XYZ file of C-alpha atoms in Angstrom:
561
model
C 0.000 0.000 0.000
C 3.055 2.281 -0.328
C 1.543 3.955 -3.408
C -1.645 4.729 -1.513
C 0.464 6.241 1.283
C 2.259 8.460 -1.205
C -1.054 9.659 -2.627
C -2.327 10.331 0.893
C 0.828 12.272 1.828
C 0.470 14.428 -1.274
C -3.142 15.202 -0.410
C -4.405 13.683 -3.643
C -6.831 11.301 -1.928
C -8.606 11.120 1.432
C -8.615 8.223 3.859
C -12.288 7.661 3.055
C -11.494 7.368 -0.663
C -8.651 4.983 0.107
C -10.954 2.797 2.207
C -13.508 2.701 -0.616
C -10.810 1.760 -3.139
C -9.530 -0.957 -0.784
C -13.025 -2.464 -0.646
C -13.177 -2.430 -4.452
C -9.738 -3.999 -4.610
C -10.862 -6.839 -2.331
C -13.731 -7.593 -4.727
C -11.873 -7.256 -8.023
C -8.298 -8.223 -7.136
C -6.913 -5.232 -9.044
C -4.045 -3.068 -7.835
C -4.947 -0.254 -5.454
C -3.940 2.564 -7.796
C -6.070 1.120 -10.596
C -9.064 1.006 -8.279
C -8.432 4.654 -7.343
C -8.271 5.620 -11.029
C -11.419 3.688 -11.910
C -13.330 5.361 -9.089
C -12.169 8.770 -10.311
C -10.260 9.674 -7.140
C -6.914 10.269 -8.892
C -5.855 10.867 -12.480
C -3.818 8.323 -14.433
C -0.819 10.642 -14.399
C -0.970 11.139 -10.620
C -1.069 7.390 -10.039
C 1.721 6.832 -12.579
C 3.982 9.385 -10.845
C 3.347 7.696 -7.482
C 4.251 4.249 -8.878
C 7.393 5.715 -10.439
C 8.429 7.255 -7.119
C 7.826 4.009 -5.252
C 10.002 1.960 -7.628
C 12.472 4.790 -8.351
C 11.703 4.477 -12.041
C 11.559 7.397 -14.497
C 8.157 7.989 -16.123
C 8.141 8.406 -19.920
C 5.520 9.752 -22.301
C 5.719 6.790 -24.632
C 3.220 8.242 -27.111
C 5.668 11.026 -28.008
C 8.648 8.707 -28.534
C 10.125 7.809 -31.918
C 11.884 4.532 -31.044
C 14.970 3.181 -32.768
C 14.008 0.294 -35.125
C 17.049 -1.625 -33.838
C 15.661 -1.373 -30.316
C 12.199 -2.576 -31.408
C 13.799 -5.592 -33.071
C 15.640 -6.522 -29.874
C 12.653 -8.416 -28.460
C 10.399 -10.927 -30.258
C 6.817 -9.734 -30.715
C 5.475 -12.650 -28.671
C 7.526 -11.485 -25.654
C 6.355 -7.896 -26.085
C 2.700 -8.967 -26.197
C 3.039 -11.481 -23.359
C 4.727 -9.156 -20.881
C 3.305 -5.835 -22.172
C 6.743 -4.242 -22.309
C 8.533 -2.639 -25.242
C 12.193 -1.842 -25.953
C 12.496 1.863 -26.753
C 16.265 2.459 -26.821
C 19.484 0.472 -27.133
C 22.895 1.858 -26.324
C 26.191 0.043 -25.740
C 24.751 -3.145 -24.332
C 21.962 -1.470 -22.376
C 18.356 -1.946 -23.469
C 15.766 0.499 -22.152
C 12.385 -1.199 -21.780
C 9.080 0.555 -21.031
C 6.532 -1.253 -18.883
C 3.295 -0.414 -17.119
C 3.693 -3.209 -14.535
C 6.883 -2.806 -12.476
C 5.616 -5.417 -10.011
C 6.657 -8.252 -12.347
C 10.392 -7.870 -11.735
C 10.980 -11.519 -12.673
C 10.557 -10.421 -16.280
C 13.976 -8.757 -16.034
C 15.737 -12.117 -15.936
C 13.930 -13.366 -19.063
C 14.725 -10.182 -20.957
C 18.418 -10.406 -19.988
C 18.605 -13.994 -21.209
C 16.877 -13.180 -24.477
C 18.890 -10.086 -25.334
C 22.175 -10.481 -23.496
C 21.827 -6.807 -22.525
C 21.614 -4.936 -19.273
C 17.935 -4.001 -18.835
C 16.830 -0.558 -17.668
C 13.117 -0.298 -16.902
C 11.088 2.883 -17.348
C 7.411 3.391 -16.536
C 4.660 4.206 -19.066
C 0.892 4.628 -18.914
C -0.857 1.307 -19.545
C -3.258 2.554 -22.225
C -0.544 4.497 -24.059
C 1.719 1.447 -23.912
C -0.999 -0.740 -25.449
C -1.460 1.776 -28.271
C 2.310 1.877 -28.811
C 2.457 -1.921 -29.076
C -0.429 -2.025 -31.578
C 1.178 0.768 -33.608
C 4.638 -0.784 -33.875
C 3.868 -4.511 -33.697
C 0.395 -4.582 -35.263
C -3.064 -5.589 -34.029
C -2.981 -9.236 -32.959
C 0.726 -9.485 -33.725
C 1.358 -12.052 -30.997
C -1.500 -14.257 -32.170
C -0.360 -14.076 -35.796
C 3.192 -14.986 -34.823
C 1.961 -18.052 -32.959
C -0.332 -19.044 -35.840
C 2.442 -18.599 -38.401
C 4.793 -20.710 -36.292
C 2.135 -23.414 -36.139
C 1.709 -23.394 -39.916
C 5.462 -23.558 -40.497
C 5.782 -26.480 -38.087
C 2.941 -28.341 -39.795
C 4.512 -27.738 -43.189
C 7.674 -29.508 -42.023
C 5.763 -32.698 -41.216
C 5.575 -35.053 -44.169
C 2.228 -36.546 -43.155
C 0.667 -33.251 -42.103
C -2.775 -32.626 -43.550
C -4.274 -29.155 -44.065
C -6.681 -28.202 -41.286
C -10.371 -28.355 -42.035
C -11.637 -24.804 -42.637
C -14.342 -25.045 -39.970
C -11.884 -26.460 -37.448
C -9.330 -23.745 -38.202
C -11.956 -21.013 -37.834
C -12.851 -22.369 -34.401
C -9.289 -22.552 -33.108
C -8.590 -20.366 -30.089
C -5.911 -18.385 -31.932
C -8.256 -17.431 -34.785
C -11.025 -16.524 -32.329
C -8.593 -14.299 -30.402
C -7.340 -12.653 -33.610
C -10.855 -11.790 -34.799
C -11.767 -10.493 -31.347
C -8.609 -8.328 -31.355
C -9.540 -6.839 -34.743
C -13.079 -6.042 -33.581
C -11.914 -4.642 -30.240
C -9.400 -2.400 -32.009
C -12.126 -1.125 -34.344
C -14.311 -0.218 -31.365
C -11.403 1.406 -29.526
C -10.718 3.543 -32.601
C -14.444 4.532 -32.825
C -14.816 2.879 -36.234
C -18.298 2.728 -37.751
C -17.310 0.123 -40.370
C -14.667 -2.577 -40.707
C -13.571 -3.517 -44.238
C -11.726 -6.816 -44.818
C -10.560 -6.863 -48.433
C -8.790 -9.802 -50.119
C -6.335 -9.106 -52.924
C -4.111 -11.442 -54.892
C -1.091 -11.126 -52.622
C -2.403 -9.469 -49.465
C -5.330 -9.030 -47.112
C -6.127 -5.424 -46.178
C -8.132 -4.383 -43.115
C -9.496 -0.843 -43.001
C -11.558 1.056 -40.426
C -13.946 3.881 -41.303
C -13.441 6.532 -38.617
C -15.426 9.775 -38.709
C -16.496 8.959 -42.261
C -12.957 8.389 -43.619
C -11.276 5.026 -44.246
C -7.959 4.348 -42.476
C -5.784 1.306 -43.041
C -5.523 -0.788 -39.878
C -2.067 -1.521 -38.557
C -1.905 -5.303 -38.887
C 1.193 -7.436 -39.543
C 1.624 -8.628 -43.145
C 1.385 -12.244 -41.955
C -2.381 -11.746 -41.603
C -2.646 -12.471 -45.347
C -1.967 -16.163 -44.666
C -5.064 -16.383 -42.461
C -7.595 -14.446 -44.528
C -9.803 -17.485 -45.179
C -9.789 -18.452 -41.481
C -10.711 -14.907 -40.404
C -13.614 -14.720 -42.854
C -14.819 -18.202 -41.894
C -14.748 -17.210 -38.227
C -16.856 -14.106 -38.943
C -19.343 -16.201 -40.934
C -19.669 -18.632 -38.033
C -20.244 -15.735 -35.606
C -22.923 -14.318 -37.932
C -24.622 -17.728 -38.387
C -23.931 -17.719 -42.125
C -23.282 -20.697 -44.411
C -19.531 -21.219 -44.190
C -19.501 -23.455 -47.300
C -21.282 -20.915 -49.530
C -18.614 -18.871 -51.330
C -20.407 -17.969 -54.566
C -23.274 -15.809 -53.316
C -23.475 -12.714 -51.120
C -24.643 -13.302 -47.549
C -25.824 -10.967 -44.794
C -25.903 -11.617 -41.078
C -25.571 -10.105 -37.638
C -23.150 -10.482 -34.725
C -23.633 -9.374 -31.119
C -20.206 -8.436 -29.777
C -19.466 -7.556 -26.155
C -16.468 -5.375 -25.437
C -14.984 -3.819 -22.332
C -12.476 -1.012 -22.812
C -9.914 0.039 -20.182
C -11.754 1.433 -17.163
C -15.142 1.010 -18.860
C -18.213 -1.097 -18.307
C -18.944 -3.890 -20.765
C -20.762 -2.564 -23.836
C -22.811 -4.476 -26.361
C -22.421 -3.813 -30.076
C -24.468 -5.036 -33.029
C -22.306 -5.837 -36.043
C -24.124 -6.025 -39.379
C -22.138 -8.395 -41.574
C -22.078 -8.390 -45.376
C -20.024 -11.000 -47.260
C -19.521 -10.686 -51.011
C -17.491 -13.036 -53.276
C -14.668 -11.249 -55.106
C -11.922 -12.323 -57.511
C -9.318 -13.034 -54.827
C -11.689 -14.349 -52.161
C -14.572 -13.139 -50.046
C -14.756 -9.503 -48.955
C -16.412 -8.623 -45.646
C -17.804 -5.336 -44.361
C -19.057 -5.014 -40.800
C -21.189 -2.047 -39.749
C -20.548 -1.331 -36.053
C -23.675 -0.210 -34.209
C -23.413 0.741 -30.562
C -26.598 0.034 -28.621
C -25.789 3.017 -26.403
C -25.749 5.414 -29.383
C -29.530 5.246 -29.795
C -29.934 6.855 -26.378
C -28.556 10.144 -27.699
C -31.096 12.932 -27.112
C -32.044 15.451 -29.798
C -30.242 18.199 -27.906
C -26.898 16.368 -28.370
C -27.089 16.126 -32.158
C -25.875 19.675 -32.761
C -29.120 21.170 -34.105
C -29.206 24.983 -33.924
C -32.077 26.574 -32.005
C -33.855 27.660 -35.195
C -34.051 23.971 -36.195
C -34.410 22.231 -32.827
C -37.324 24.345 -31.565
C -39.618 23.938 -34.597
C -38.605 20.269 -35.062
C -39.513 19.541 -31.434
C -42.873 21.178 -32.095
C -43.400 19.160 -35.292
C -42.667 15.752 -33.724
C -45.318 16.467 -31.080
C -48.039 16.813 -33.746
C -50.802 14.178 -33.794
C -50.618 13.527 -37.549
C -48.779 14.358 -40.756
C -45.565 13.278 -42.480
C -42.089 14.311 -41.310
C -39.164 13.480 -43.587
C -35.423 13.423 -42.925
C -33.301 13.645 -46.077
C -29.647 13.355 -46.928
C -27.137 10.961 -48.515
C -26.222 7.556 -47.077
C -24.281 7.894 -43.846
C -25.503 11.397 -43.020
C -27.073 10.426 -39.680
C -30.729 10.239 -40.757
C -31.457 7.125 -38.682
C -29.853 8.661 -35.592
C -32.098 11.735 -35.933
C -35.212 9.578 -36.317
C -34.353 7.388 -33.328
C -33.603 10.453 -31.190
C -36.951 11.942 -32.248
C -38.815 8.734 -31.383
C -37.046 8.525 -28.032
C -38.259 12.008 -27.203
C -41.935 11.306 -27.860
C -42.300 7.637 -26.899
C -44.415 7.060 -23.793
C -46.948 4.651 -22.348
C -49.743 6.749 -23.848
C -48.822 6.235 -27.503
C -48.059 3.202 -29.623
C -45.050 3.453 -31.934
C -44.374 0.902 -34.692
C -41.466 0.972 -37.130
C -40.654 -0.994 -40.263
C -36.974 -0.911 -41.151
C -34.470 -2.477 -43.515
C -32.574 -3.449 -41.453
C -33.479 -2.727 -37.832
C -30.315 -0.895 -36.749
C -31.091 -0.237 -33.079
C -33.536 -1.749 -30.632
C -35.560 0.957 -28.879
C -37.408 0.273 -25.625
C -41.144 0.867 -25.929
C -41.118 0.766 -29.738
C -42.499 -2.128 -31.806
C -39.977 -2.757 -34.589
C -40.465 -4.821 -37.753
C -37.691 -6.099 -40.018
C -38.301 -5.983 -43.787
C -38.075 -9.456 -45.344
C -38.238 -9.576 -49.131
C -38.067 -13.390 -49.044
C -41.589 -13.557 -47.621
C -42.923 -10.493 -49.449
C -42.725 -8.146 -46.453
C -41.624 -4.818 -47.912
C -42.223 -1.246 -46.741
C -45.565 -0.850 -48.480
C -47.119 -4.178 -47.434
C -45.655 -3.876 -43.934
C -47.097 -0.382 -43.534
C -50.572 -1.579 -44.543
C -50.373 -4.285 -41.876
C -49.038 -1.843 -39.291
C -52.080 0.391 -39.665
C -54.301 -2.476 -38.486
C -52.395 -2.483 -35.173
C -53.779 0.882 -34.104
C -50.491 2.856 -33.952
C -50.208 6.539 -33.077
C -46.747 6.978 -34.606
C -45.250 5.056 -37.523
C -41.661 5.115 -38.763
C -40.850 3.813 -42.251
C -37.157 3.201 -42.897
C -37.244 4.779 -46.360
C -39.753 5.895 -48.979
C -38.446 4.272 -52.154
C -41.429 4.101 -54.492
C -44.873 5.482 -55.261
C -46.720 2.677 -53.458
C -44.868 3.279 -50.169
C -45.250 7.050 -50.519
C -48.996 6.902 -51.126
C -49.543 4.420 -48.283
C -47.556 6.688 -45.924
C -49.605 9.700 -47.009
C -52.881 7.861 -46.473
C -51.672 6.880 -43.004
C -50.919 10.514 -42.174
C -54.292 11.660 -43.477
C -56.092 9.132 -41.274
C -54.622 10.503 -38.053
C -51.123 9.015 -37.776
C -47.791 10.766 -37.370
C -45.423 9.250 -39.935
C -41.615 9.514 -39.888
C -39.502 8.457 -42.847
C -36.344 9.184 -44.850
C -35.790 10.193 -48.450
C -32.669 10.602 -50.568
C -32.589 14.229 -51.736
C -29.919 16.924 -51.632
C -31.930 19.488 -49.704
C -35.193 19.904 -47.808
C -37.118 21.581 -50.625
C -36.097 18.791 -53.009
C -38.182 16.302 -51.020
C -41.399 17.867 -52.304
C -40.465 17.497 -55.960
C -39.052 14.004 -55.331
C -42.465 12.824 -54.108
C -44.108 14.387 -57.157
C -41.568 12.653 -59.427
C -42.579 9.325 -57.871
C -46.076 9.935 -59.188
C -47.787 11.096 -55.988
C -50.543 13.631 -56.640
C -49.639 17.238 -55.637
C -52.730 17.647 -53.445
C -51.716 14.583 -51.399
C -48.181 15.921 -50.824
C -49.481 19.394 -50.008
C -52.063 18.202 -47.496
C -49.940 15.627 -45.644
C -46.349 16.889 -45.521
C -45.607 18.948 -42.391
C -41.832 19.299 -42.334
C -38.616 18.172 -44.012
C -35.214 18.017 -42.322
C -32.066 17.853 -44.472
C -28.763 17.017 -42.846
C -25.100 16.180 -43.346
C -22.312 15.073 -41.020
C -19.076 17.037 -40.712
C -15.999 16.151 -38.702
C -15.402 18.018 -35.463
C -12.101 19.764 -34.846
C -10.054 17.751 -32.342
C -10.155 19.514 -28.981
C -6.648 18.347 -28.078
C -4.940 20.098 -30.993
C -7.433 22.872 -31.869
C -5.461 25.974 -32.856
C -6.630 29.437 -33.946
C -5.348 30.758 -37.289
C -5.878 33.635 -39.687
C -7.319 32.347 -42.977
C -6.379 33.764 -46.363
C -9.116 35.697 -48.129
C -9.011 33.158 -50.952
C -10.095 30.442 -48.454
C -13.333 32.222 -47.534
C -16.389 31.191 -49.582
C -18.999 33.658 -50.779
C -21.436 34.624 -48.059
C -19.184 33.640 -45.162
C -18.788 36.221 -42.405
C -15.694 36.081 -40.221
C -16.170 36.117 -36.430
C -15.314 39.287 -34.512
C -12.012 37.750 -33.365
C -10.786 37.634 -36.964
C -9.573 34.035 -36.490
C -10.877 30.574 -37.263
C -9.901 27.233 -35.726
C -8.375 24.080 -37.157
C -6.754 20.938 -35.789
C -3.005 20.603 -36.236
C -3.031 16.834 -35.632
C -2.123 14.854 -32.522
C -2.164 11.297 -31.221
C -5.733 11.688 -29.913
C -7.049 12.234 -33.466
C -4.590 9.993 -35.357
C -2.939 13.185 -36.668
C -6.026 14.055 -38.736
C -6.988 17.215 -36.824
C -10.529 15.852 -36.423
C -12.208 13.702 -33.801
C -15.918 12.879 -33.824
C -18.674 14.257 -36.036
C -21.570 16.659 -35.688
C -24.625 17.289 -37.856
C -25.420 20.383 -39.899
C -29.105 20.865 -40.597
C -31.800 22.692 -42.460
C -35.518 22.511 -41.795
C -38.423 23.298 -44.099
C -41.707 23.955 -42.276
C -44.545 24.043 -44.788
C -46.514 27.293 -44.887
C -49.753 27.823 -46.808
C -47.815 29.607 -49.564
C -45.397 26.659 -49.941
C -48.338 24.238 -50.058
C -49.840 26.296 -52.903
C -46.507 26.170 -54.755
C -46.463 22.349 -54.392
C -49.990 22.208 -55.828
C -48.722 24.221 -58.787
C -45.725 21.852 -59.225
C -43.210 24.670 -58.701
C -39.597 23.473 -58.808
C -37.455 22.969 -55.674
C -35.188 26.069 -55.973
C -38.193 28.406 -56.168
C -39.877 26.661 -53.205
C -36.630 26.975 -51.217
C -36.283 30.694 -52.041
C -39.882 31.456 -51.101
C -39.712 29.469 -47.842
C -36.440 31.164 -46.876
C -37.877 34.605 -47.514
C -40.830 33.731 -45.273
C -38.510 32.491 -42.511
C -39.757 28.898 -42.888
C -36.472 27.458 -44.177
C -33.114 27.463 -42.412
C -30.243 26.741 -44.809
C -27.790 23.916 -44.210
C -24.843 26.039 -45.337
C -25.790 28.725 -42.805
C -25.675 26.162 -39.997
C -22.323 24.924 -41.309
C -20.862 28.447 -41.370
C -22.157 29.074 -37.830
C -20.355 25.951 -36.598
C -17.164 27.121 -38.350
C -17.350 30.481 -36.566
C -17.946 28.647 -33.264
C -14.763 26.591 -33.764
C -16.635 23.289 -34.084
C -15.634 22.389 -37.657
C -13.774 23.808 -40.659
C -14.744 25.496 -43.908
C -13.294 22.554 -45.833
C -15.556 20.098 -44.011
C -18.659 22.206 -44.675
C -17.765 22.620 -48.351
C -17.191 18.859 -48.710
C -20.492 17.996 -47.011
C -22.727 20.517 -48.769
C -21.492 19.629 -52.261
C -22.236 15.910 -51.780
């Protein structure tokens, strides 16, 4: 308990906090300083400094180090992964090794035997050390080394037979490798995982904040591409022998990050046969994400206030528009969460059901049995709903059924693929819906995009050149804008997380008359804006730029797509 005593002497914790942490430690078996960190009584750095003082070890910021490749090669990857220690410097027979666990001093003897060097230990933060290992040795590097060694050994045996594909996919090493890949994707906040087979390599990429990044995996992963894909197919309950047709499935994956509670993720799996093998894409859906309230989505007041009023209406159609991946489903779920109660019945029909919402009856589209949006909606209406959500209006039949539902006293939510809010009116007309039906049923249209947030850790003010400023943009009074210079927290991209930019069209009587007259979208947008019934998406984007939330480049990229 010497570390706890140090923290007490420095006034960083109280005796009561120490007693509480000791109780936790008795239940979990973890070290006392880790219990104190988990309970929020001390910071990671404070605990790290105390451990360093106790063991008389210097503390290093391993994330800022650029290690010598010769030092990294001094220890086999399997040793690095097993003992969670990394060589960071080598000089005249002395190897400096960073560790987060100085209690395991017996490791020193093994390292001396392996390297023949004098070992100097330094202390590093556990999470930063894990990131360092993944960066320089690859995700699942230890598992791949062991698997490769096993293959090489089998190849040397004359009577060795190749492992059955199902058996190989169920081996502990393959299971651990796949779990490592999925855990890394979640730790990096990836929304999609792409596993792509090519003739001579297997590439794994993570989509983070809307942009694909190549995962840091050892090249030996190529040898196990078939086993990885087979394992994913088993997890998703797909036919492992079917390699000629696309397959879709679902995986429930439980993950616990450092210092976090266990979270449950839904992984939507799509497998498609390609020239060099089967390609897999997994959409990562966090069950906690659906709990996000409307107020956290980034809507400006001139959108949030009228939208909140619209979703409380007893009937009518409300549409959310935008390209794929613009956050439409998140907005709809947040809207449903706000209005759902014991007094109303909410039914949705989706393709697929992305999130499970408490208190909402959700139906999965199944084309195999003839259950599409239109037929499902007709059946839904016989279940006496108050609110209906349709995943997407794709055709005239679905549109007309949704309109009839709204005209008979139901509030209908849905999505549509259009570039702006005003374009939704003409899109419905182009489907063949009569103008009087659109005019009488449509109450509001939300258009949205997602832009990347500036990373808070490296946000820096700067003076933009006049040539950078788009037409109509007004600089803030400070005369400066903000951008991210890049840091380890944001993978040196300058961005971390995303936020929505929105526009909302509330239909006035004049706009309804223009719809009846089949007026085109630009004229409807101009008239609605003049009346104050249309907020523009670019205006919201510019406001977020002035507030230091995002950049002009992000807004320009989002609005032009």
